[in-house]
Structure formats: structure tokens, C-alpha cells
Amino acid sequence: MVIAPGSASAPALEPKIEIENLRVCYGAEPPALDGITLTVPARQITVFFGPAGGGKSTLLRTINRLNDLVDGARTEGRVRLDGEDILGPEVDITRLRRRIGIVFALPVPLPMSIRRNLWYGLELAGERSRRVLDEAMEKALSAAALWDEVKDRLDEPAIALSGGQQQRLCLARVLALEPEVIMLDEPSSGLDPISTAKVEASLQELKQQYTVIIVPSSVQQASRLADWAGFFLQGELVEWASGRELFLAPKDRRTEDYLTGRFG
Amino acid sequence: MARTRHPLEAAIESIVRLSGWSAIVFVALISLFLLKEGLPAFGEVPLASLFGTRWYPIEGFYALGPLIWGSLVVTVGAALFAVPLGVGAAMFIAEVAPRWLREVLKPLVEILAGLPSVVLGFLGIVVLVPAIRETLGLATGLTALTGSLLLAGMALPTIVSVAEDALDAVPSAYKIGSLALGASRWQTLWRVTLPAARTGVLTAIMLGVGRAIGETMAVMMVTGNAPVVLFGPHALVSPVRTMTATVAAEMGEVARGSVHYHVLFTVGLVLFVISFVVNVLASIVLLKRRAAAGRMLS
């Protein structure tokens, strides 16, 4: 299995998500994504970056089927998770969304306590034991570097947390479900540098265990985090390579222009 | 900064101020008038009669109990039908129905809310009353249950419309956040959307039930107007008489300043106090919720 063209020297990586010829349209508009083919490797940080309107968020929302909620969204092509098709109508979407968690650009704590936010997904999955729920909560909050800050006020409304804490809460909420893939859509767009550093540090930890896909808030963040990177421009995957190759020696002129700040 | 005020601006400001104050003055005047006309009844009618069990003005029996009981039975009955149905319908329109159906249903419900109560009362007499008499095998279809059903029909559009607005106002980020965690649509609606819209849904219920308490015409037409107190399950299927219906039916026939006249005002006063208390309670609940929300945001 070749993960990316020209990356034969890379260590053998296990493919996690295989995307083949993906095309996504909203209504009659030109496709938001077209001809996307790439393979997200397991237990690596994959970065999708590029200027706004490139289709990065659409790709994330396609992978965990949140696009189903958008009226008039049409998807063609194949997306496979561990070799299984996930776009078909017979796919158990609830289970899929538990396997592929997502953290949005704007943190959205649910209108309930911190504890309840962490319990939510697990309770829905049928977990009733308070001991199990609390253990999962502590583990997830610790992994998201939030436990020390909130352990004394778990029953306070989650909205009372600061923006950075809310973002990490949303990450923790996803981690509590023990997904296989974690996707983050501009997770630090509203964060100060210290919170960003904390989130990034926890991502480096998390990739030991999880497959991480991130749409970064800046090129700098992209280059800091990327094991693998895809550059998206107006619905097209311009370049896809290992992070080192793509950021140090981009092959496509447009990638280079974007990286050096000539546009974007 | 120098304050040079345009005369037109000053005029508009005083008009607005006048409107505000006049609302307060009117309410004050109405309560004063009710008190002035209603309170003398407590001196003119023996308390034993006022708090008795018979409303029979011609013989001097002026018991308020049966009327209050009548209003209570009919209103509570209406709420029992209207609240689950109304909130359910609002949930359907806001979260389940496809967009085209939603765009048809919402205005339709709002038109229903504007239907004059006499029209509904007419429908009640022609359709509901015989239907109830026959299906339940009663001597008469003019019962508290009939009134409740009709009032429920009247409260429903208000509840549906206001509750739907509240559900619709819940940020879609909450819903998507919940769905992304593997919740089904129903779980999201029940566990996130509905709790988030709690204040608005509560307001909808208060407004709807408030409309039911004050309703007169339709109730008078279908409840049989017998001022009796019955307890137990058969109370629902017997005729009752509400406070509003009593005032509406008898006010035209009493001599101004007579005992009967004063007692009718007392009935009005009781009604006023009840709706006042309900409103204050509703405001307290809403204020508490809002204060809690304020704390959450600060």
C-alpha cells in the first residue's frame, strides 16, 4: 500500500482512512470538493490546510457523515475506514460518529455541567455505571490537559469555562468515547497562545494512540504538527505528502506560493 | 458634551413615557375599580353563603367555591390535553418535519391562534358536544370535559407557536455537537434541544394556559353552566360553570349596585387575583432561570 506518491522511503504505515475520488456538492453550486484521493495513516497527525473555502471542513464533515444534515449535499466516491465503506446508506452513523470524533472551530459545550458534558456520549452509548463514567471522565479530562483546572468544579455549567478550557472540554468529550480517529477543525482559532500550546501538546500525546486529523488555524501550526499534510485549494487537493516534504520542499507552485505568503 | 435637544425628540420621548405610565395607571385603575365594586359583597353577603356550596343568586346563595372549582377543573383539564400535545407538535415542527411541511404548518398554526373563540364554541356545540354525549353515553354532552377539550384546542396554537420559536432558537451548534458525539436525532432533541429551550417552552405553556383561564365565550357555550361541585372522575363528565361564564351570563341582568352586582365583581376580583398570581409565579420562574443563565455567561 503506497500512502502517498513519492513517499516510498517512509516507514510502512497502516492506512486508517482511504479516500478515493471523493466529490461533494452542495445544491447546484460547483463542487466543494472534487477528485480527492488520499490515505490517512493510523496513529499520525494528518493536517489539511489551505485558504478558506478550500473544502477542508467539508472533508472532515464528510468523514463522519455530518454532511448528511445539510440539505442538498451530495457525495460521490469512496471513503473507507479500516477498509469498510462509510458512505453507504446502511452504515450505522451513530457508531461511526463514536469511532470518528470531531472538535469544532467554535467550542460548543452542551448546556449542562462539565460532568454531564463528559458523560453525554457514553451515556448515549448505554453506559450506566457511575464509576465507569467518572473514571472515563477523569481520564479524558487529563488527556486533554484540563483535569487539574476543573476537578474541583465538575458540576458547574460548562459554559462558565474560558474559551480555551471549553475547547479542551470539547476535546475531552470526544476522547471520553475512546474513538479511533479524532478530527479537529481549527481547534485554536479562538485560543490564546498558551491554550494553543496546551492543546497541541496533548495532540502530540494523543497520536500515540489515536489517528489525528487537524485543520490548523495557521500555516505555522500546520507545519508544527504535520506528520502528513494535504494542501487544499478551492475544492482540489493540490499536494499531498509527508509534512517534512510538503513544508520544506513543496512540489507544486501553488503550495509554495501559499506557504511563502504570496496569497491566502 | 453639550446637550442641545431637538424639540421633536423631546416630544417623542414624552409620548413614549406617557404610554408607559398609562399602562401602569390603567392596571391600577382597573384593580381599584374591581376592589371598590367587589369588596362590599363581603359585607353584604354572609360569609357562610360566600364560602358555601350553592350559587343561586335569586335566593341569595352566592357561593364562590363552585365557580372557582369549575374554572379549575376546566383549565387543568385543558392543560392536561394541551401541554403534551402542544409541546409535541412544536417539537415535530421545529425538529422533525421536512422544511416544506414546516413552512406550511407554522403559518397555519398561527392562523388558528387568531380564531375567534365564538367560532370555536360554535364548532364545539355542533360537533364536540354530540360526539362526547354519544361516545361516553352521557345524558348531556355539555360537560367540563367538553370545555377542557375546546380550551385545549384554543391554547394549543399559542403553545405550539411560542414553543416552536423557542426550540428553533436553540443554536444549531448544540445539535451538531450532540450528533457528532453519536447521539441520535431523538436523543439530541430530548436531552439537548428541549432542555436548552426550557424557558421559552415554559413561557409558551403559561401563555397558553393563561388564555384558557380567561376564556369565556366558548366555555359558556359547551360546559352546561351548572354551578355544582363534584369530586371524583365523574366531575369531568358533568356540567360545570366557570367564573368567566358566570360573569358574562349574569352581568347583563343584574341591577347596578345590587348585592348580586357586587358579588359578580367579587368573582372578577378572584379571577384577577388568580391570573395575577400565575403571572407573578411565571415571572419568578423566568427570572430565576435568566439569573442562572446570566451567571453561566458571566
Coordinates of C-alpha atoms in Angstrom, one line a residue:
Chain A
M1 CA 0.0 0.0 0.0
V2 CA 1.5 3.2 -1.1
I3 CA 0.3 6.0 1.2
A4 CA 1.5 9.0 -0.9
P5 CA 3.2 9.4 -4.2
G6 CA 6.9 9.7 -3.7
S7 CA 7.0 8.5 -0.1
A8 CA 8.4 5.1 -0.7
S9 CA 11.1 5.8 1.9
A10 CA 8.6 6.4 4.6
P11 CA 8.2 3.6 7.2
A12 CA 5.4 1.2 6.5
L13 CA 2.3 2.9 7.8
E14 CA -1.1 1.3 8.4
P15 CA -3.8 3.0 6.4
K16 CA -6.7 4.2 8.6
I17 CA -9.0 6.2 6.2
E18 CA -8.8 5.7 2.5
I19 CA -10.4 8.4 0.4
E20 CA -10.9 7.7 -3.3
N21 CA -12.1 10.1 -5.9
L22 CA -14.3 12.0 -3.5
R23 CA -16.6 14.6 -4.8
V24 CA -19.0 16.7 -2.6
C25 CA -21.6 19.2 -3.9
Y26 CA -24.0 21.4 -2.1
G27 CA -27.1 22.0 -4.3
A28 CA -26.3 23.4 -7.7
E29 CA -23.1 25.1 -6.6
P30 CA -19.7 24.0 -8.0
P31 CA -18.4 21.1 -6.1
A32 CA -16.9 21.9 -2.6
L33 CA -14.5 19.0 -3.1
D34 CA -13.6 17.2 -6.3
G35 CA -11.3 14.3 -7.2
I36 CA -9.9 13.9 -3.7
T37 CA -7.8 10.8 -3.3
L38 CA -5.6 10.3 -0.2
T39 CA -5.0 7.9 2.6
V40 CA -4.8 9.0 6.2
P41 CA -2.3 6.9 8.1
A42 CA -3.1 5.4 11.5
R43 CA -1.6 7.0 14.6
Q44 CA -0.1 10.0 12.9
I45 CA -1.1 13.6 12.8
T46 CA -2.6 14.5 9.4
V47 CA -3.0 18.1 8.5
F48 CA -5.5 19.5 5.9
F49 CA -4.6 23.2 5.3
G50 CA -5.2 25.9 2.8
P51 CA -7.1 29.2 2.4
A52 CA -10.8 29.4 3.4
G53 CA -13.3 27.8 1.0
G54 CA -10.9 25.0 0.1
G55 CA -13.1 22.2 1.3
K56 CA -11.2 21.2 4.4
S57 CA -14.1 21.4 6.8
T58 CA -16.3 19.7 4.2
L59 CA -13.9 16.8 4.1
L60 CA -14.0 16.4 7.9
R61 CA -17.8 16.6 7.9
T62 CA -17.9 14.0 5.1
I63 CA -15.7 11.6 7.0
N64 CA -18.1 11.5 10.0
R65 CA -21.2 12.0 7.9
L66 CA -22.2 15.3 9.5
N67 CA -22.8 16.5 5.9
D68 CA -25.9 14.3 5.9
L69 CA -27.6 17.1 7.9
V70 CA -27.0 19.6 5.2
D71 CA -29.9 19.9 2.7
G72 CA -28.9 19.2 -0.8
A73 CA -25.4 17.8 0.0
R74 CA -24.4 15.1 -2.5
T75 CA -21.4 12.8 -2.1
E76 CA -19.7 10.7 -4.7
G77 CA -16.7 8.5 -4.5
R78 CA -15.4 6.2 -1.7
V79 CA -14.4 6.7 1.9
R80 CA -13.2 3.6 3.8
L81 CA -12.5 3.3 7.5
D82 CA -10.3 0.3 8.1
G83 CA -11.3 -1.0 4.7
E84 CA -15.0 -0.6 5.3
D85 CA -17.1 1.8 3.2
I86 CA -18.6 4.5 5.4
L87 CA -20.6 6.5 2.9
G88 CA -23.2 3.8 2.2
P89 CA -26.8 4.1 3.4
E90 CA -26.6 1.0 5.6
V91 CA -23.7 2.4 7.7
D92 CA -24.6 2.8 11.4
I93 CA -24.0 6.5 11.6
T94 CA -24.2 6.8 15.4
R95 CA -21.5 4.1 15.7
L96 CA -19.4 5.8 13.0
R97 CA -19.5 9.1 14.9
R98 CA -18.3 7.4 18.0
R99 CA -15.4 5.9 16.2
I100 CA -14.5 9.2 14.5
G101 CA -14.9 12.1 16.9
I102 CA -14.8 15.8 15.9
V103 CA -13.9 19.0 17.7
F104 CA -15.3 22.1 16.0
A105 CA -13.7 25.5 15.5
L106 CA -16.0 27.2 17.9
P107 CA -16.2 25.1 21.1
V108 CA -19.7 24.1 21.9
P109 CA -20.1 22.8 25.4
L110 CA -23.6 21.4 25.7
P111 CA -25.8 23.5 28.1
M112 CA -25.2 21.3 31.1
S113 CA -22.5 20.7 33.7
I114 CA -18.9 19.8 32.9
R115 CA -19.5 16.3 34.3
R116 CA -22.6 15.9 32.2
N117 CA -20.8 17.1 29.1
L118 CA -18.2 14.3 29.6
W119 CA -20.8 11.7 30.4
Y120 CA -23.1 12.6 27.5
G121 CA -21.6 10.4 24.7
L122 CA -21.0 7.5 27.0
E123 CA -24.5 7.6 28.5
L124 CA -25.9 7.6 25.0
A125 CA -23.8 4.6 24.2
G126 CA -25.6 2.9 27.0
E127 CA -23.1 3.2 29.9
R128 CA -24.9 3.4 33.2
S129 CA -22.3 2.8 35.9
R130 CA -21.4 6.0 37.6
R131 CA -18.0 4.6 38.5
V132 CA -17.2 3.8 34.9
L133 CA -18.5 7.2 33.8
D134 CA -16.4 9.1 36.3
E135 CA -13.3 7.2 35.5
A136 CA -13.7 7.8 31.8
M137 CA -14.3 11.5 32.6
E138 CA -11.1 11.8 34.6
K139 CA -9.1 10.0 32.0
A140 CA -10.4 12.1 29.2
L141 CA -10.0 15.4 31.0
S142 CA -6.5 14.5 32.0
A143 CA -5.6 13.6 28.4
A144 CA -7.0 17.0 27.2
A145 CA -4.9 18.8 29.9
L146 CA -7.9 20.1 31.6
W147 CA -8.4 17.9 34.7
D148 CA -6.3 20.0 37.1
E149 CA -8.2 23.1 36.2
V150 CA -11.7 21.7 36.6
K151 CA -11.5 18.8 39.0
D152 CA -13.0 21.0 41.8
R153 CA -15.9 22.3 39.9
L154 CA -17.2 19.4 37.8
D155 CA -20.8 20.2 38.5
E156 CA -20.7 23.8 37.4
P157 CA -22.1 24.7 34.0
A158 CA -19.6 24.1 31.2
I159 CA -20.3 27.5 29.7
A160 CA -18.6 29.1 32.7
L161 CA -15.3 27.8 31.4
S162 CA -12.9 30.1 29.5
G163 CA -12.7 29.7 25.7
G164 CA -9.5 27.7 25.8
Q165 CA -10.9 25.5 28.5
Q166 CA -14.1 25.0 26.5
Q167 CA -12.1 23.9 23.6
R168 CA -10.2 21.4 25.7
L169 CA -13.5 20.3 27.2
C170 CA -14.8 19.5 23.7
L171 CA -11.7 17.6 23.0
A172 CA -12.1 15.7 26.3
R173 CA -15.7 14.9 25.5
V174 CA -14.6 13.3 22.2
L175 CA -11.8 11.4 24.0
A176 CA -14.2 10.0 26.6
L177 CA -15.8 8.0 23.8
E178 CA -12.4 6.4 23.0
P179 CA -12.7 7.0 19.3
E180 CA -10.2 5.7 16.8
V181 CA -9.9 8.9 14.9
I182 CA -10.0 12.4 16.3
M183 CA -10.7 15.3 13.9
L184 CA -10.2 18.9 14.9
D185 CA -11.5 21.8 12.8
E186 CA -9.4 24.9 13.6
P187 CA -9.2 23.9 17.3
S188 CA -7.3 27.0 18.3
S189 CA -8.9 29.7 16.2
G190 CA -10.2 31.4 19.3
L191 CA -7.4 30.5 21.6
D192 CA -4.6 32.4 23.2
P193 CA -1.0 31.1 22.6
I194 CA -0.8 29.3 25.9
S195 CA -4.0 27.4 25.4
T196 CA -3.0 26.6 21.9
A197 CA 0.3 25.2 23.2
K198 CA -1.6 23.0 25.7
V199 CA -3.9 21.7 23.0
E200 CA -1.0 21.0 20.7
A201 CA 0.9 19.3 23.4
S202 CA -2.0 17.0 24.1
L203 CA -2.3 16.2 20.4
Q204 CA 1.3 15.0 20.3
E205 CA 0.5 12.7 23.2
L206 CA -2.7 11.5 21.7
K207 CA -1.2 10.4 18.4
Q208 CA 0.4 7.5 20.2
Q209 CA -3.0 6.0 20.5
Y210 CA -5.3 7.8 18.1
T211 CA -5.3 8.8 14.4
V212 CA -5.5 12.6 14.4
I213 CA -6.7 14.8 11.6
I214 CA -6.5 18.5 12.1
V215 CA -7.4 21.6 10.1
P216 CA -5.0 24.0 11.6
S217 CA -5.7 27.7 12.2
S218 CA -2.4 28.8 10.6
V219 CA 0.3 27.6 8.3
Q220 CA 2.7 27.7 11.3
Q221 CA 0.5 25.4 13.3
A222 CA 0.2 23.1 10.2
S223 CA 4.0 22.8 9.9
R224 CA 4.5 22.3 13.7
L225 CA 2.0 19.4 13.8
A226 CA 2.0 17.7 10.5
D227 CA 3.3 14.2 10.0
W228 CA 1.3 14.2 6.8
A229 CA -0.2 17.2 5.1
G230 CA -2.6 18.0 2.3
F231 CA -2.9 21.4 0.7
F232 CA -6.4 22.2 -0.4
L233 CA -7.3 25.0 -2.8
Q234 CA -10.9 25.6 -4.0
G235 CA -12.0 22.0 -3.6
E236 CA -8.9 20.5 -5.1
L237 CA -6.2 18.6 -3.3
V238 CA -3.2 20.4 -4.7
E239 CA -0.5 18.5 -2.9
W240 CA -0.3 15.6 -0.5
A241 CA 2.9 14.5 1.1
S242 CA 4.7 13.9 4.4
G243 CA 4.8 17.1 6.5
R244 CA 8.5 17.4 6.1
E245 CA 8.4 17.2 2.3
L246 CA 5.4 19.5 1.9
F247 CA 6.6 22.3 4.1
L248 CA 10.3 22.2 3.2
A249 CA 10.2 21.2 -0.5
P250 CA 6.7 21.7 -1.9
K251 CA 6.5 20.4 -5.4
D252 CA 3.5 22.4 -6.6
R253 CA 4.0 26.1 -7.4
R254 CA 0.7 27.0 -5.7
T255 CA 1.7 25.3 -2.5
E256 CA 4.9 27.2 -2.5
D257 CA 3.2 30.5 -3.2
Y258 CA 0.8 29.9 -0.3
L259 CA 3.5 28.8 2.1
T260 CA 5.6 31.8 1.3
G261 CA 2.6 34.1 1.7
R262 CA 2.2 35.2 -1.9
F263 CA -1.6 34.6 -1.5
G264 CA -4.0 33.4 1.1
Chain B
M1 CA -20.9 67.3 25.7
A2 CA -23.4 70.0 25.1
R3 CA -27.0 68.8 25.3
T4 CA -29.0 70.5 22.6
R5 CA -32.1 68.6 22.2
H6 CA -34.3 68.7 19.2
P7 CA -37.9 69.7 20.2
L8 CA -39.3 66.8 18.2
E9 CA -37.1 64.3 20.1
A10 CA -38.3 65.7 23.4
A11 CA -42.0 65.4 22.2
I12 CA -41.5 61.8 21.1
E13 CA -39.8 61.0 24.4
S14 CA -42.7 62.4 26.4
I15 CA -45.2 60.5 24.3
V16 CA -43.4 57.2 24.9
R17 CA -43.1 58.0 28.6
L18 CA -46.8 58.7 28.7
S19 CA -47.6 55.4 27.0
G20 CA -45.6 53.6 29.6
W21 CA -47.1 55.3 32.5
S22 CA -50.6 55.0 31.2
A23 CA -50.3 51.2 31.0
I24 CA -49.5 51.2 34.7
V25 CA -52.2 53.7 35.5
F26 CA -54.8 51.6 33.7
V27 CA -53.9 48.5 35.6
A28 CA -54.0 50.4 38.8
L29 CA -57.4 51.9 38.0
I30 CA -58.9 48.5 37.0
S31 CA -57.8 46.9 40.2
L32 CA -59.1 49.9 42.2
F33 CA -62.4 49.6 40.4
L34 CA -62.6 45.9 41.0
L35 CA -61.8 46.4 44.6
K36 CA -64.4 49.2 45.1
E37 CA -67.2 47.2 43.4
G38 CA -66.2 43.7 44.6
L39 CA -65.2 44.2 48.3
P40 CA -68.7 45.4 49.5
A41 CA -70.0 41.9 48.8
F42 CA -68.1 40.7 51.8
G43 CA -70.2 42.9 54.0
E44 CA -73.5 42.4 52.2
V45 CA -73.4 38.6 51.9
P46 CA -72.9 36.4 54.9
L47 CA -69.6 34.7 54.7
A48 CA -71.3 31.3 55.2
S49 CA -73.0 32.0 51.9
L50 CA -69.9 33.2 50.0
F51 CA -68.0 30.1 51.1
G52 CA -70.9 27.7 50.8
T53 CA -71.6 25.3 48.1
R54 CA -74.6 26.8 46.3
W55 CA -74.6 29.5 43.6
Y56 CA -78.3 30.5 43.4
P57 CA -78.4 34.3 43.3
I58 CA -82.2 34.6 43.2
E59 CA -82.5 33.0 46.6
G60 CA -79.4 34.8 47.9
F61 CA -76.9 32.0 47.7
Y62 CA -73.6 33.3 46.4
A63 CA -71.1 30.6 46.9
L64 CA -67.8 31.3 45.0
G65 CA -66.5 27.8 45.5
P66 CA -68.4 26.0 42.7
L67 CA -67.3 28.7 40.2
I68 CA -63.7 28.6 41.2
W69 CA -63.9 24.8 41.1
G70 CA -65.5 24.9 37.7
S71 CA -62.7 27.1 36.3
L72 CA -60.1 24.9 37.9
V73 CA -61.4 21.7 36.5
V74 CA -61.8 23.0 33.0
T75 CA -58.4 24.8 33.0
V76 CA -56.5 21.9 34.5
G77 CA -58.2 19.5 32.1
A78 CA -57.3 21.8 29.2
A79 CA -53.7 21.9 30.3
L80 CA -53.5 18.1 30.5
F81 CA -54.5 17.9 26.9
A82 CA -52.8 21.0 25.5
V83 CA -49.4 20.8 27.1
P84 CA -48.1 17.4 25.9
L85 CA -49.8 17.8 22.6
G86 CA -48.6 21.4 22.1
V87 CA -45.0 20.7 23.1
G88 CA -45.0 17.6 21.0
A89 CA -46.4 19.4 17.9
A90 CA -43.8 22.2 18.4
M91 CA -41.0 19.5 18.6
F92 CA -42.3 18.0 15.4
I93 CA -42.5 21.3 13.5
A94 CA -39.1 22.5 14.8
E95 CA -37.0 19.4 14.5
V96 CA -38.7 16.6 12.7
A97 CA -40.9 17.9 9.8
P98 CA -39.2 18.5 6.5
R99 CA -38.8 22.1 5.5
W100 CA -41.7 22.4 3.1
L101 CA -44.1 20.9 5.7
R102 CA -42.8 23.2 8.3
E103 CA -43.4 26.2 6.2
V104 CA -47.0 25.2 5.7
L105 CA -47.7 24.2 9.3
K106 CA -46.2 27.2 11.1
P107 CA -48.5 29.9 9.5
L108 CA -51.4 27.5 9.7
V109 CA -51.0 27.2 13.5
E110 CA -50.6 31.0 13.8
I111 CA -53.9 31.5 11.9
L112 CA -55.5 29.0 14.3
A113 CA -54.3 31.1 17.2
G114 CA -56.3 34.1 15.9
L115 CA -59.6 32.2 15.5
P116 CA -62.4 34.0 17.5
S117 CA -63.5 31.9 20.4
V118 CA -67.2 32.1 19.5
V119 CA -66.4 30.3 16.3
L120 CA -64.7 27.6 18.2
G121 CA -67.6 27.5 20.6
F122 CA -69.9 27.0 17.7
L123 CA -67.8 24.1 16.5
G124 CA -67.9 22.8 20.0
I125 CA -71.7 22.8 20.2
V126 CA -72.3 21.3 16.8
V127 CA -69.5 18.7 16.7
L128 CA -67.9 18.1 20.1
V129 CA -70.9 18.1 22.3
P130 CA -72.9 15.4 20.5
A131 CA -69.7 13.4 19.9
I132 CA -68.9 13.4 23.7
R133 CA -72.5 12.6 24.6
E134 CA -72.6 9.6 22.2
T135 CA -69.1 8.2 22.7
L136 CA -69.3 8.3 26.5
G137 CA -73.0 7.6 26.7
L138 CA -73.9 10.6 28.8
A139 CA -77.1 12.4 29.5
T140 CA -75.6 15.6 28.1
G141 CA -72.5 16.4 26.2
L142 CA -72.3 19.8 27.9
T143 CA -69.6 18.9 30.4
A144 CA -66.3 20.0 31.9
L145 CA -64.5 17.6 29.6
T146 CA -66.1 19.3 26.6
G147 CA -64.9 22.7 27.8
S148 CA -61.4 21.3 28.5
L149 CA -61.1 19.9 25.1
L150 CA -62.3 23.1 23.5
L151 CA -60.0 25.2 25.6
A152 CA -57.1 22.9 24.9
G153 CA -57.8 23.5 21.2
M154 CA -57.7 27.2 21.9
A155 CA -54.5 27.0 24.0
L156 CA -52.7 24.7 21.5
P157 CA -51.9 27.2 18.7
T158 CA -50.3 29.6 21.3
I159 CA -48.3 26.8 22.9
V160 CA -47.2 25.3 19.6
S161 CA -46.2 28.7 18.1
V162 CA -44.3 30.1 21.0
A163 CA -42.6 26.7 21.9
E164 CA -41.6 26.2 18.3
D165 CA -39.9 29.6 18.3
A166 CA -38.1 28.7 21.4
L167 CA -36.9 25.3 20.1
D168 CA -35.9 26.9 16.8
A169 CA -33.8 29.5 18.6
V170 CA -31.6 26.8 20.2
P171 CA -28.2 27.3 18.5
S172 CA -27.7 24.5 15.9
A173 CA -24.1 24.2 17.2
Y174 CA -25.7 22.4 20.2
K175 CA -27.5 20.0 18.0
I176 CA -24.5 19.3 15.8
G177 CA -22.3 19.0 18.8
S178 CA -24.6 16.4 20.2
L179 CA -25.0 14.5 16.9
A180 CA -21.2 14.4 16.5
L181 CA -20.9 12.6 19.8
G182 CA -23.0 9.8 18.4
A183 CA -26.5 10.9 19.6
S184 CA -29.5 10.1 17.5
R185 CA -31.8 12.9 16.5
W186 CA -34.3 11.9 19.1
Q187 CA -31.7 11.8 21.9
T188 CA -30.4 15.2 20.8
L189 CA -33.9 16.7 20.8
W190 CA -34.8 15.2 24.2
R191 CA -31.5 15.7 26.0
V192 CA -30.2 18.9 24.5
T193 CA -32.6 20.9 22.5
L194 CA -35.6 20.7 24.8
P195 CA -33.7 21.5 28.0
A196 CA -31.9 24.4 26.2
A197 CA -35.3 25.8 25.2
R198 CA -36.9 25.2 28.6
T199 CA -37.5 28.9 29.4
G200 CA -39.3 29.5 26.1
V201 CA -41.3 26.3 26.3
L202 CA -42.4 27.2 29.9
T203 CA -43.5 30.7 28.7
A204 CA -45.5 29.0 25.9
I205 CA -47.3 26.8 28.4
M206 CA -48.0 29.8 30.7
L207 CA -49.3 31.9 27.8
G208 CA -51.5 29.0 26.5
V209 CA -52.9 28.1 29.9
G210 CA -53.4 31.8 30.7
R211 CA -55.5 32.0 27.6
A212 CA -57.5 29.1 28.8
I213 CA -58.2 30.5 32.3
G214 CA -59.5 33.8 30.9
E215 CA -61.6 32.3 28.1
T216 CA -65.3 33.0 28.3
M217 CA -67.4 32.5 25.3
A218 CA -66.5 29.1 24.1
V219 CA -66.6 27.7 27.6
M220 CA -70.0 29.2 28.3
M221 CA -71.3 27.6 25.2
V222 CA -70.3 24.0 25.9
T223 CA -69.9 23.4 29.7
G224 CA -73.6 23.3 30.6
N225 CA -73.2 26.1 33.2
A226 CA -74.3 24.2 36.3
P227 CA -72.6 25.7 39.3
V228 CA -72.1 22.4 41.2
V229 CA -69.1 20.9 42.9
L230 CA -68.5 17.2 42.1
F231 CA -65.4 15.3 43.1
G232 CA -64.0 12.2 41.6
P233 CA -63.6 11.1 38.0
H234 CA -67.3 11.8 37.1
A235 CA -66.6 15.5 37.8
L236 CA -65.0 15.8 34.4
V237 CA -68.1 14.5 32.5
S238 CA -70.6 16.6 34.4
P239 CA -71.7 20.2 33.6
V240 CA -69.8 22.9 35.4
R241 CA -69.8 26.6 35.4
T242 CA -66.7 28.8 35.3
M243 CA -66.1 32.2 36.8
T244 CA -65.8 33.9 33.5
A245 CA -69.0 32.3 32.1
T246 CA -70.9 33.4 35.3
V247 CA -69.9 37.0 35.0
A248 CA -70.6 37.0 31.2
A249 CA -74.0 35.4 31.6
E250 CA -75.4 37.3 34.6
M251 CA -73.8 40.7 34.3
G252 CA -76.4 41.9 31.8
E253 CA -79.3 41.1 34.1
V254 CA -78.4 42.5 37.5
A255 CA -79.3 45.9 38.9
R256 CA -76.4 48.2 39.2
G257 CA -75.3 48.4 42.8
S258 CA -77.3 45.4 44.0
V259 CA -75.8 42.6 46.1
H260 CA -75.7 40.3 43.0
Y261 CA -73.8 43.0 41.1
H262 CA -71.2 43.3 43.8
V263 CA -70.7 39.5 44.1
L264 CA -70.1 39.3 40.3
F265 CA -67.4 41.9 40.8
T266 CA -66.0 39.8 43.6
V267 CA -65.9 36.9 41.1
G268 CA -64.0 39.2 38.8
L269 CA -61.7 40.1 41.6
V270 CA -60.9 36.4 42.3
L271 CA -60.2 35.8 38.7
F272 CA -57.9 38.9 38.7
V273 CA -56.0 37.6 41.7
I274 CA -55.6 34.2 40.2
S275 CA -54.2 35.4 36.9
F276 CA -52.0 37.9 38.9
V277 CA -50.6 35.1 41.0
V278 CA -50.0 32.9 37.9
N279 CA -48.2 35.8 36.2
V280 CA -46.0 36.6 39.1
L281 CA -45.1 32.9 39.6
A282 CA -44.3 32.7 35.9
S283 CA -42.1 35.8 36.1
I284 CA -40.3 34.5 39.2
V285 CA -39.6 31.2 37.4
L286 CA -38.3 33.0 34.3
L287 CA -36.3 35.5 36.3
K288 CA -34.6 32.7 38.2
R289 CA -33.8 30.9 35.0
R290 CA -32.5 34.1 33.5
A291 CA -30.4 34.9 36.5
A292 CA -28.9 31.4 36.3
A293 CA -28.2 31.9 32.6
G294 CA -26.6 35.2 33.4
R295 CA -24.3 33.6 35.9
M296 CA -23.4 31.0 33.3
L297 CA -22.4 33.6 30.8
S298 CA -20.5 35.9 33.2

